[in-house]
Tab-separated table of C-alpha atoms in Angstrom:
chain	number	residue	atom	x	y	z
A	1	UNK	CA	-11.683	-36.081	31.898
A	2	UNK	CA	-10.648	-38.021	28.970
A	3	UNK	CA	-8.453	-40.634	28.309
A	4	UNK	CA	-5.392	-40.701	29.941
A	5	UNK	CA	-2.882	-42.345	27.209
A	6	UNK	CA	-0.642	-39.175	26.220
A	7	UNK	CA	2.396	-39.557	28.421
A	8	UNK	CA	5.172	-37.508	28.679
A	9	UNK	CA	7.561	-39.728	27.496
A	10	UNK	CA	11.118	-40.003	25.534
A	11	UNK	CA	9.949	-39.982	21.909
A	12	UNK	CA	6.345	-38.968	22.500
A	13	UNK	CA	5.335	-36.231	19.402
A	14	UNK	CA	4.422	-32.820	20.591
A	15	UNK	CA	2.712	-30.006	19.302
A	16	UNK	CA	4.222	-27.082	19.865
A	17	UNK	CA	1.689	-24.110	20.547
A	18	UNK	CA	3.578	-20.958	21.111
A	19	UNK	CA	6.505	-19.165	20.456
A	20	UNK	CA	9.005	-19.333	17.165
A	21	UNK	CA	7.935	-22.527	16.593
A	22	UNK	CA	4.159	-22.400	16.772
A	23	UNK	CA	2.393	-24.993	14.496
A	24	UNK	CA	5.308	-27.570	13.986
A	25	UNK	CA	5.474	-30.645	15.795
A	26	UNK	CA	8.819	-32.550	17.588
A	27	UNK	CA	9.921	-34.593	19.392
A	28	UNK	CA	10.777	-35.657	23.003
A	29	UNK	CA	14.224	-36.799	23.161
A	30	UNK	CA	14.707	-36.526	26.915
A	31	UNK	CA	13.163	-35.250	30.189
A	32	UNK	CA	14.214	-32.487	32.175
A	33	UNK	CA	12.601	-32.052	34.886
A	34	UNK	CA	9.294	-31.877	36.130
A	35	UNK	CA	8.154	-29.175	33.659
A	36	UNK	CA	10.680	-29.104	31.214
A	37	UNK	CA	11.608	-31.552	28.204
A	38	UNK	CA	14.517	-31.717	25.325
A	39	UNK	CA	12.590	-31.813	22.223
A	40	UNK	CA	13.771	-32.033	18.590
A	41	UNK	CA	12.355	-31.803	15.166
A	42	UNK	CA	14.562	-32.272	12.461
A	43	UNK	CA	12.590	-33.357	10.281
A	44	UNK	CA	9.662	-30.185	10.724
A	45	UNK	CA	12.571	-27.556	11.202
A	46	UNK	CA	12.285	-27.363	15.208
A	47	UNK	CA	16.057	-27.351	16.508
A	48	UNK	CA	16.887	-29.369	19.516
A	49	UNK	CA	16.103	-27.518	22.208
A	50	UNK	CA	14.580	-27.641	25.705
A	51	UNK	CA	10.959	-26.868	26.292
A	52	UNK	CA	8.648	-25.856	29.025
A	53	UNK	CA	5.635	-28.354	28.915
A	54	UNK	CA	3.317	-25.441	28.911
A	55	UNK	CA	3.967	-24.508	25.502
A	56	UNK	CA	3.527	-28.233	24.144
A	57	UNK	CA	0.596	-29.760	23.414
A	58	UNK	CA	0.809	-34.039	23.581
A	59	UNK	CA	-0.352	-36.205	19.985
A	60	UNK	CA	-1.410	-39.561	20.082
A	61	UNK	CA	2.150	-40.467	18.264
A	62	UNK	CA	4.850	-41.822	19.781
A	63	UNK	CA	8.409	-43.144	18.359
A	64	UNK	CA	10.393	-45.724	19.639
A	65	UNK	CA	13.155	-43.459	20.709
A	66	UNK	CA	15.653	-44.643	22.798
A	67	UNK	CA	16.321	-41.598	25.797
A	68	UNK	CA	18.641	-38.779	24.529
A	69	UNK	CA	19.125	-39.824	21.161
A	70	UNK	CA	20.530	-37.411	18.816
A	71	UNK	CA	19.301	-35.547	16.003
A	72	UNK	CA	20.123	-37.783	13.516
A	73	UNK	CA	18.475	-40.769	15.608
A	74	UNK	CA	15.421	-38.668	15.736
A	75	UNK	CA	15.442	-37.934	11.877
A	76	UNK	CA	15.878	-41.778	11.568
A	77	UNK	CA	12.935	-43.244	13.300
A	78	UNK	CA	10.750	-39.993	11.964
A	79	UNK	CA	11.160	-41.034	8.675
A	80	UNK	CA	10.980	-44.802	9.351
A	81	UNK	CA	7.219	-43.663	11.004
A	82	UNK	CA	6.344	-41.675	8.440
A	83	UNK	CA	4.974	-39.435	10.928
A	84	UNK	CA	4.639	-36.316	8.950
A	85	UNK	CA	1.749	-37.719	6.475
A	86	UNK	CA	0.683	-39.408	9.817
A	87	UNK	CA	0.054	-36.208	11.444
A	88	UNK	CA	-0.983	-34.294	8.546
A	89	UNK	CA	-3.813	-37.084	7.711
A	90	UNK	CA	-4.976	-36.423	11.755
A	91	UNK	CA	-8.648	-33.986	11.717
A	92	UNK	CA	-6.261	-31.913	14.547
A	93	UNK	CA	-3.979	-30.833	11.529
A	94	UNK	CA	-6.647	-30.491	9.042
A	95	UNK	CA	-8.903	-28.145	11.475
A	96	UNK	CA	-5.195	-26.241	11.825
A	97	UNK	CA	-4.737	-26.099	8.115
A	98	UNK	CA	-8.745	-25.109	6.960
A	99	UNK	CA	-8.304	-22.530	9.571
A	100	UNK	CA	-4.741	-21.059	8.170
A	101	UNK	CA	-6.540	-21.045	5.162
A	102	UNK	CA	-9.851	-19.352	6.109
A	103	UNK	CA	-7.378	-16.160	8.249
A	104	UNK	CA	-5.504	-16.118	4.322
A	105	UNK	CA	-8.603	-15.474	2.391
A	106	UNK	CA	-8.984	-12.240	0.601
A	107	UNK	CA	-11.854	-10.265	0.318
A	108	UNK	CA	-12.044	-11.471	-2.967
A	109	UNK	CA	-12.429	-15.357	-2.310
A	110	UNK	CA	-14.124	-14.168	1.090
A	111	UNK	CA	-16.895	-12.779	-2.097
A	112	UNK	CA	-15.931	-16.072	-3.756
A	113	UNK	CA	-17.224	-18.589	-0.746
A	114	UNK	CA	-20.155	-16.884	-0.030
A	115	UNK	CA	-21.412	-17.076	-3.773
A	116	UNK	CA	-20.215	-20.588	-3.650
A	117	UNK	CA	-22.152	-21.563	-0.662
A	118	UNK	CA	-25.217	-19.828	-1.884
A	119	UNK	CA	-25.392	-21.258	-5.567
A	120	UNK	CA	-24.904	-25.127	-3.146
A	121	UNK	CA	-27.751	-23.551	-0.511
A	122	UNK	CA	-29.843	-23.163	-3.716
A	123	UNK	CA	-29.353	-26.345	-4.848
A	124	UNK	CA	-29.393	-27.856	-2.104
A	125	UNK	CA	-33.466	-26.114	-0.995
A	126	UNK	CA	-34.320	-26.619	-4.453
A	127	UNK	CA	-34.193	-30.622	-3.932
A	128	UNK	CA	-35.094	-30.375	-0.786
A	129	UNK	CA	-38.645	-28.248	-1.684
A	130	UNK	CA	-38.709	-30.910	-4.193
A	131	UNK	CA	-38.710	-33.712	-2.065
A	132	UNK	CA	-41.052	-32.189	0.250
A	133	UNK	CA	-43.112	-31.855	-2.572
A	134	UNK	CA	-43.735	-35.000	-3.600
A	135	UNK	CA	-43.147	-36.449	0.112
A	136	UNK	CA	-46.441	-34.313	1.134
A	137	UNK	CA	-48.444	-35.598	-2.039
A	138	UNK	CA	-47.584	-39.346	-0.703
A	139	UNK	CA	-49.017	-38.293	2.517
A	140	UNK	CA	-52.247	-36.462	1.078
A	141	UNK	CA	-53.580	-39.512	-0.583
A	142	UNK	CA	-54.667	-41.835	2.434
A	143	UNK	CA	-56.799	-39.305	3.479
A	144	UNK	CA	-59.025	-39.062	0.148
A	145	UNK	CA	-61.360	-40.811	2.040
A	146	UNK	CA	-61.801	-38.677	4.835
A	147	UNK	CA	-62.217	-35.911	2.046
A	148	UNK	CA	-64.712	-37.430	0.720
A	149	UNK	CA	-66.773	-38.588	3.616
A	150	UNK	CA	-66.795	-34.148	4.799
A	151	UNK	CA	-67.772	-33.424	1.277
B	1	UNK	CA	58.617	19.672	-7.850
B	2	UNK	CA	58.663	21.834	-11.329
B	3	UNK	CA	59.040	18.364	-12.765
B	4	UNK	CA	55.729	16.513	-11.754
B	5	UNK	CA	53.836	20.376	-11.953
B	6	UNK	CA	54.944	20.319	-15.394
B	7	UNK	CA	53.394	16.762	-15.896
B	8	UNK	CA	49.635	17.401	-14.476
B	9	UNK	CA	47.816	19.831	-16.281
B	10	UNK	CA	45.862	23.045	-15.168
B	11	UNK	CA	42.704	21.732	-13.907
B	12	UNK	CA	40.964	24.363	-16.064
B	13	UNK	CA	42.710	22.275	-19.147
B	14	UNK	CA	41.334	19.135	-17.802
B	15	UNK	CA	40.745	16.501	-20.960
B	16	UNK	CA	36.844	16.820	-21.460
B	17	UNK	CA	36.708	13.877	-23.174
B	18	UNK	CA	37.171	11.778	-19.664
B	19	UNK	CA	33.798	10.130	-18.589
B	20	UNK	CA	32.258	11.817	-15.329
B	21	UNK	CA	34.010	10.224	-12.695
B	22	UNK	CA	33.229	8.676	-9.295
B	23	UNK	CA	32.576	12.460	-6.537
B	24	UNK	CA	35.960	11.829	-4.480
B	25	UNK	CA	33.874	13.408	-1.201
B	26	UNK	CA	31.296	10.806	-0.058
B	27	UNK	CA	28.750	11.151	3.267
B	28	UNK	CA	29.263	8.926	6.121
B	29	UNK	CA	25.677	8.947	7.199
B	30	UNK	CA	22.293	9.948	6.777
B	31	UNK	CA	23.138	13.950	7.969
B	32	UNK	CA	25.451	14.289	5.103
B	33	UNK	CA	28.280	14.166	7.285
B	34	UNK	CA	31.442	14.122	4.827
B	35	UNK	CA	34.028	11.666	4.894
B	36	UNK	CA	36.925	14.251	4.179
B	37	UNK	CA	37.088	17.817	5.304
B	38	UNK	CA	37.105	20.976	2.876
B	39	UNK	CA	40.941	21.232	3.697
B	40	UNK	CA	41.544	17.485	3.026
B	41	UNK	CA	39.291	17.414	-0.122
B	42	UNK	CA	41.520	20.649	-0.977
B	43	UNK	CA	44.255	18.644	-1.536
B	44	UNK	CA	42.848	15.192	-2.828
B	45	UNK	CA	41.444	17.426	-6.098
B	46	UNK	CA	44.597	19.151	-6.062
B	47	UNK	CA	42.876	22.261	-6.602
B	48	UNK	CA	45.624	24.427	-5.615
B	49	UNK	CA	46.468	23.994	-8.829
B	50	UNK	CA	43.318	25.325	-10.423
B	51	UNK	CA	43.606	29.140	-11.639
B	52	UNK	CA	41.163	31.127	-10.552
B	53	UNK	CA	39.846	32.893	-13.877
B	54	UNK	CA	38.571	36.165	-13.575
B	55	UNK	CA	34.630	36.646	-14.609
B	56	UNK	CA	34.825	39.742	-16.887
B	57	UNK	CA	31.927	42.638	-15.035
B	58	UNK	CA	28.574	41.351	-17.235
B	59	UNK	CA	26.878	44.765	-17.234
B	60	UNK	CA	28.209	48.344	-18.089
B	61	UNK	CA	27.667	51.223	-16.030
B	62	UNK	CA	24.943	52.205	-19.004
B	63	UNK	CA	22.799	49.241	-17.944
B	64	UNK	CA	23.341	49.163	-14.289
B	65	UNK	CA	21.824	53.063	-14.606
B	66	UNK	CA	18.850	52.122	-16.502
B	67	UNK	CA	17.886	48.661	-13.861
B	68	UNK	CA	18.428	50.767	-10.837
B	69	UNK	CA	15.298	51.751	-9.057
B	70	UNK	CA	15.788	55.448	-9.018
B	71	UNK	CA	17.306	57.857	-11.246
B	72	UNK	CA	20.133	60.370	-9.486
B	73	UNK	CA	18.786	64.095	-9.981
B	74	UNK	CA	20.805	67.070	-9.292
B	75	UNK	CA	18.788	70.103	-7.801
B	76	UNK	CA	19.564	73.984	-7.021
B	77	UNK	CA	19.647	75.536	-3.729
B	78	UNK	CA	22.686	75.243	-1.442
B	79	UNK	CA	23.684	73.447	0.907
B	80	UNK	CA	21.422	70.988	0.251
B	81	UNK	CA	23.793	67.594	-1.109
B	82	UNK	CA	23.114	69.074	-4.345
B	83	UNK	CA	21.359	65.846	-5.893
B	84	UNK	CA	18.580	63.768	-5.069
B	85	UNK	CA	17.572	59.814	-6.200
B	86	UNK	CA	14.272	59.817	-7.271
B	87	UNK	CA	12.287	56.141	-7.451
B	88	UNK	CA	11.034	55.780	-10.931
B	89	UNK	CA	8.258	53.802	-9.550
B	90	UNK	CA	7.512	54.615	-5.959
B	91	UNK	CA	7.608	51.228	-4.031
B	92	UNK	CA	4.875	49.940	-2.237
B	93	UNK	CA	6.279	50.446	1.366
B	94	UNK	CA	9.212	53.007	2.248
B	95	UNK	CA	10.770	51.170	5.035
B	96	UNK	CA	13.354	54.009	7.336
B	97	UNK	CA	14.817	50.700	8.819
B	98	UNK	CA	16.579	47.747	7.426
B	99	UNK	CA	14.536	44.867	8.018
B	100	UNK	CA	16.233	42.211	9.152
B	101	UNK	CA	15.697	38.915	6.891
B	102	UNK	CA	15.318	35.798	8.751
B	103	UNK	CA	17.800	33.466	7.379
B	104	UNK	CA	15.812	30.773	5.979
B	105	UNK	CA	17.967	27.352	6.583
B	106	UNK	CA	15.426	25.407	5.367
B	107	UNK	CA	13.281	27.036	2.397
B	108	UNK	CA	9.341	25.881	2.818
B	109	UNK	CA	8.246	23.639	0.239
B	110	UNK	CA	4.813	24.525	-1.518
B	111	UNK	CA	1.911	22.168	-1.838
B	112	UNK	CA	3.642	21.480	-5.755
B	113	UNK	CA	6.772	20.485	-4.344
B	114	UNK	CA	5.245	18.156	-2.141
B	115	UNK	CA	6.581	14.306	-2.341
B	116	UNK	CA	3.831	12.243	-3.043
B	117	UNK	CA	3.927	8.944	-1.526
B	118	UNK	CA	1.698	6.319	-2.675
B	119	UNK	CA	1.198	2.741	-0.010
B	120	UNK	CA	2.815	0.053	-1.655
B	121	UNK	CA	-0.193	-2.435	-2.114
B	122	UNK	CA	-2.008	0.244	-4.282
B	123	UNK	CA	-0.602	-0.174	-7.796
B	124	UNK	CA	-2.442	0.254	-10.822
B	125	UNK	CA	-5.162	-2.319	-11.844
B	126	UNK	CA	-6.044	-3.078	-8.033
B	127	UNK	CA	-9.320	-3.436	-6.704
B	128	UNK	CA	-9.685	-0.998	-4.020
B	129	UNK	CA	-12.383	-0.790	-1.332
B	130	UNK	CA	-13.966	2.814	-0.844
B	131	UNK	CA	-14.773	3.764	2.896
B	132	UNK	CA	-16.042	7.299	2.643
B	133	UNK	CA	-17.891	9.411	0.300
B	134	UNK	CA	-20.667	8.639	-1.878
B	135	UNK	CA	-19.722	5.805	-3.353
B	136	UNK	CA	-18.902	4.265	0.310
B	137	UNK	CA	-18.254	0.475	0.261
B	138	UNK	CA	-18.180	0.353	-3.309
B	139	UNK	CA	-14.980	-1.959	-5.244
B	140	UNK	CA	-13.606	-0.265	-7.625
B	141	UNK	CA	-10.572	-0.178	-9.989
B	142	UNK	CA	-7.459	1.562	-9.301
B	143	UNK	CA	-6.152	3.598	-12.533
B	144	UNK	CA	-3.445	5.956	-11.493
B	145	UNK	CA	-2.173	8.183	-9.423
B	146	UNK	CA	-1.849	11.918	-10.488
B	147	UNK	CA	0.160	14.369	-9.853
B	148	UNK	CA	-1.757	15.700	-6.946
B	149	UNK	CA	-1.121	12.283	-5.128
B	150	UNK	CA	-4.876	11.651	-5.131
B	151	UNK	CA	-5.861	8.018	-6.577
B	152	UNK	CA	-7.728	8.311	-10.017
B	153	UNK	CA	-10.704	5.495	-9.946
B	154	UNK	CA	-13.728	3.872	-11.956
B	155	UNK	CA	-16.055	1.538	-11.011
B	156	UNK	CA	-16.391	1.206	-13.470
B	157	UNK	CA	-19.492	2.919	-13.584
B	158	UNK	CA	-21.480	-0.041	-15.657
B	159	UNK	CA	-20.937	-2.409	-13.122
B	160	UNK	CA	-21.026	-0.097	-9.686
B	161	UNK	CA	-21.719	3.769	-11.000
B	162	UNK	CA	-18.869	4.966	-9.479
B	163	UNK	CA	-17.336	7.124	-12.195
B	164	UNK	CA	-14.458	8.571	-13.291
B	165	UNK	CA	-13.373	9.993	-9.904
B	166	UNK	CA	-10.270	11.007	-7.485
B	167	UNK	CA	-9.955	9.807	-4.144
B	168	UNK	CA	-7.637	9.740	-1.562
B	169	UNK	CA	-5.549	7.139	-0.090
B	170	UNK	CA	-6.469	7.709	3.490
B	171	UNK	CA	-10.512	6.771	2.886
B	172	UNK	CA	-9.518	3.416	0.861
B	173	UNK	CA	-8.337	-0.092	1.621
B	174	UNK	CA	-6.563	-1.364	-0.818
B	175	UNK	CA	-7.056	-5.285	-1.574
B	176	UNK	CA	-4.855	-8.268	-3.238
B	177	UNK	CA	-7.174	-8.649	-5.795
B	178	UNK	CA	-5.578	-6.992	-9.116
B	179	UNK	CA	-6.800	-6.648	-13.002
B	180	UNK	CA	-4.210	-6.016	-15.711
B	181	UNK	CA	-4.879	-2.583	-17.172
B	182	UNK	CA	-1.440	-2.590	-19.200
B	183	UNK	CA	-4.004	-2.663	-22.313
B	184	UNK	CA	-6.042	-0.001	-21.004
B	185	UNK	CA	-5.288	3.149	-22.574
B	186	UNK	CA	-6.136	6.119	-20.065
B	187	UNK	CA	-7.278	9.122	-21.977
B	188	UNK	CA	-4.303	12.256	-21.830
B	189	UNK	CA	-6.333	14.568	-20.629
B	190	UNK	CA	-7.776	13.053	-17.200
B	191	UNK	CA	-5.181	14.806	-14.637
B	192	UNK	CA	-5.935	17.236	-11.900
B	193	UNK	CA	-7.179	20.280	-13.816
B	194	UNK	CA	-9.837	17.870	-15.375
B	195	UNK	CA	-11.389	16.783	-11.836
B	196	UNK	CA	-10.949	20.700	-10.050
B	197	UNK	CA	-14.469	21.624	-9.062
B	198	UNK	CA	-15.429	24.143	-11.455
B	199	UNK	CA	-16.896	27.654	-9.515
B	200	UNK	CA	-19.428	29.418	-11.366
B	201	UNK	CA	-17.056	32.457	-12.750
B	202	UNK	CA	-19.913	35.151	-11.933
B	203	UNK	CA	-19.337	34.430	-7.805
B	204	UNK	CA	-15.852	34.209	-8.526
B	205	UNK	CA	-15.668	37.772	-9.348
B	206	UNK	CA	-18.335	38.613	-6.978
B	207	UNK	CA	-16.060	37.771	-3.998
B	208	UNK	CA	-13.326	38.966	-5.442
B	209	UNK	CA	-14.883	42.652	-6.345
B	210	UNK	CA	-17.079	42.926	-3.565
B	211	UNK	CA	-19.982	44.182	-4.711
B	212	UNK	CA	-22.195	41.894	-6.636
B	213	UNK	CA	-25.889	41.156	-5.902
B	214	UNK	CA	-25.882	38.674	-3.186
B	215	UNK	CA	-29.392	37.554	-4.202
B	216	UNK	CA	-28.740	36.375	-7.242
B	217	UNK	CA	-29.531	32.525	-7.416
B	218	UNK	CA	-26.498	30.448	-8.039
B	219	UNK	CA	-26.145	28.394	-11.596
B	220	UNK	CA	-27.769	25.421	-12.329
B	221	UNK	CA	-27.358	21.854	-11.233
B	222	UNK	CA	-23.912	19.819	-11.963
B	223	UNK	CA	-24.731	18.578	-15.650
B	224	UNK	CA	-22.463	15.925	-16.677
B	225	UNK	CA	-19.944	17.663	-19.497
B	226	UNK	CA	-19.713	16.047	-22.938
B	227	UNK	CA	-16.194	15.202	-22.331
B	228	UNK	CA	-16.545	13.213	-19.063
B	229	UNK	CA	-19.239	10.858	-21.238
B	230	UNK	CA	-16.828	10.253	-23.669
B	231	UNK	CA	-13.867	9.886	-21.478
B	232	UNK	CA	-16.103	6.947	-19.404
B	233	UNK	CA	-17.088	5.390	-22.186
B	234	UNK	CA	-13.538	5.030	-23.597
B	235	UNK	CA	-12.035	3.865	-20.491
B	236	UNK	CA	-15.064	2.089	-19.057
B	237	UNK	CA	-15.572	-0.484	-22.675
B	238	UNK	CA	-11.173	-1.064	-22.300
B	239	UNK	CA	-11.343	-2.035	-18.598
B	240	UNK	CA	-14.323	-4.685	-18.834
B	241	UNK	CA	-12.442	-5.502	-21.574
B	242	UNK	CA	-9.438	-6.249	-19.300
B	243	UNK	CA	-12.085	-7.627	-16.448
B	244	UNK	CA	-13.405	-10.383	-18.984
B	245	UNK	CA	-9.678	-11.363	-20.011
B	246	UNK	CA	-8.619	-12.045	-16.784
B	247	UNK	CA	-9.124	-14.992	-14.655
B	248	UNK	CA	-12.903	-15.443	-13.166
B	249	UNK	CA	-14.511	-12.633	-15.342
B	250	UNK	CA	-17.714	-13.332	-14.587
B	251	UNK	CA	-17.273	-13.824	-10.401
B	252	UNK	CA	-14.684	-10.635	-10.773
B	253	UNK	CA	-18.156	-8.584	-12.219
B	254	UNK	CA	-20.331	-10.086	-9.794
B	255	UNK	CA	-17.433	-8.996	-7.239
B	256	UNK	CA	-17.339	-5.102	-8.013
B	257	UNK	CA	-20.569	-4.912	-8.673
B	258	UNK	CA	-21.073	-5.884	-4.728
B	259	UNK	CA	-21.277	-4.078	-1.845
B	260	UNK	CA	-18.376	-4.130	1.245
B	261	UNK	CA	-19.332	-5.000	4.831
B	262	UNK	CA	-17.801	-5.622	7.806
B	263	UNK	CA	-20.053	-8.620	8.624
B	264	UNK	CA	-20.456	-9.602	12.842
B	265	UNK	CA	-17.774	-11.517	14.023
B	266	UNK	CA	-15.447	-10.221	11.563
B	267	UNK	CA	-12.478	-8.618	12.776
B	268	UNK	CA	-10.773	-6.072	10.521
B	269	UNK	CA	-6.963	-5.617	12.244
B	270	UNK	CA	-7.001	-9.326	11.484
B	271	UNK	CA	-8.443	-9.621	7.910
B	272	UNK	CA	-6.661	-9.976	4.625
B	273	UNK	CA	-7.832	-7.976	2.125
């Protein structure tokens, strides 16, 4: 078990993971109950709205929201956090975005990255067979000797 | 009311000059139900006003004589009706009883009238993916569609040797990837009648007469016609033509010269193509 840091708390950022509002993050403006929350994203177009837990998915972000704040509130401190290049700079949302981008690919630019990762592949042994090249003559030439005492 | 009768005139008189103007009937929905009955639409076009003119008869008794099918004779004897109608050409079938005609409400449409739908992603210049046939998993370009709905196609041949060629819809996936041909000028003569299979004209009339020798070797191999040659040539020389003018010519090439596979792990309901 990992860390336990992500709380579910009044202005903790969520990631929503199913339903209409799949992929966008929010908000917790105020607790429910035991499995349910008020979120709000007004700044990622998720309307206020109460949540099971189930569907959300906790961030490491958190704004200093004061309990039940409004909309506007929310938009506020959002902004004021920056939070959208925060989360879009995190490796969760870039795995999220390579992965939008990889199900988008047509068969075309599915051709494309192949060809692409062969021509690098062939670079990439080429240097490699040539450092093994002259990696293996550095090696060959303490045992001259040897060679020489057989012969 | 002779005033205002006076006013309106015949509707036989209408002014011709008056653009065509808007059907005063309309359909509320999709079974052409109307919005105003024959009575009601009786009166909104005021056509108990219109004359009826009376159509003058278009044949004389002359002509109706010589297009009848028989030709009244008059014979001796007595007691016999005295005349007879003889058929001037004696029909194929001599029914004693009226056949009864189906009414047909809805007339069957033949293979010509057919509508021919075409899927919206396939529009000319499109690289399409073959599934079946000989040229299976082959890209190729997507030229037109003729009349017979079926998809006309090249390779083109110098990059994947699939020629000139129909192919239908149903064996093809059609992909994002498109080339404009708008420059490419398709020869007038490639249509259906160009692409029909061609049966040796001897066996033809075999079947058809019956009695042939039915151990006489059938014709030579397909040999590409003159025509076709020229026709690929044309079309094949405007379309790389086209391929090198659009974006990534070179990886586009490389791209229909390659074969299609469904590789492991790939999932085709959930691929875009």
């Amino acid at each position: 078990m990992g860390k336990l840091d992500k709380f579910v708390q009044v202005g903790r950022v969520a990631f929503i993971a199913n339903g209409a509002d799949s992929g966008k993050v929010c908000a917790i403006a105020e607790i429910v109950d035991q499995n349910r929350v008020l979120i709000d994203g007004p700044c990622t177009g998720v309307r206020r709205q109460v949540c099971d837990m189930k569907r959300l998915h906790l961030t490491g972000f958190h704004l200093p929201l004061p309990h039940s704040s409004r909309t506007a509130v929310v938009r506020r401190k959002w902004l004021a956090a920056k939070l959208d290049e925060r989360w879009t700079g995190t490796s969760w949302a870039k795995k999220l975005e390579a992965r939008r981008l990889r199900a988008s690919m047509t068969d075309f630019d599915r051709f494309r990255c192949a060809r692409a990762k062969q021509i690098r592949n062939r670079i990439v042994s080429v240097a490699m067979g040539s450092l093994r090249k002259t990696s293996s003559a550095k090696l060959r030439k303490p045992n001259k000797k040897r060679h020489l005492r057989k012969a | 009311m002779a005033p205002k009768a006076q006013k309106k005139p015949q509707g036989k008189q209408m002014a011709k000059s008056s653009a065509p103007h808007k059907p005063k009937n309309s359909a509320i929905n999709a079974s052409r139900l109307m919005k105003y009955s024959r009575a009601r639409i009786f009166q909104r076009k005021a056509a108990y006003k219109v004359k009826k003119v009376k159509t003058p008869a278009k044949k004389s008794a002359e002509k109706a004589a010589a297009a009848a099918a028989f030709v009244v004779k008059k014979i001796g004897g007595d007691k016999n009706g005295g005349e007879r109608k003889v058929y001037k050409k004696t029909p194929k079938s001599l029914p004693t009883q009226v056949a009864s005609r189906k009414v047909q409400l809805r007339p069957k449409k033949t293979f010509k009238k057919h509508v021919r739908r075409i899927r919206s992603n396939l529009a000319p210049g499109a690289v399409l993916i073959l599934l079946a046939g000989r040229h299976k998993g082959k890209r190729v370009v997507l030229l037109k569609q003729l009349e017979s709905g079926l998809l006309l196609v090249t390779g083109p041949r110098k990059l994947n040797g699939c020629p000139l060629r129909r192919v239908s819809q149903r064996y093809v996936i059609g992909t994002k990837t498109r080339i404009d041909i708008s420059k490419v000028a398709l020869p007038e003569r490639l249509n259906d009648a160009y692409f029909r299979r061609q049966r040796s004209a001897k066996k033809s009339a075999a079947s058809a007469g019956g009695s042939a020798d039915i151990f006489a070797k059938s014709d030579a191999a397909y040999a590409v016609s003159a025509e076709r040659r020229e026709d690929q040539a044309a079309v094949d020389k405007a379309l790389m033509g086209a391929i090198k003018a659009s974006g990534d010519g070179p990886m586009l090439r490389s791209y229909l010269r390659s074969l299609f596979s469904i590789k492991s792990g790939q999932r085709p309901h959930a691929m875009v193509f």
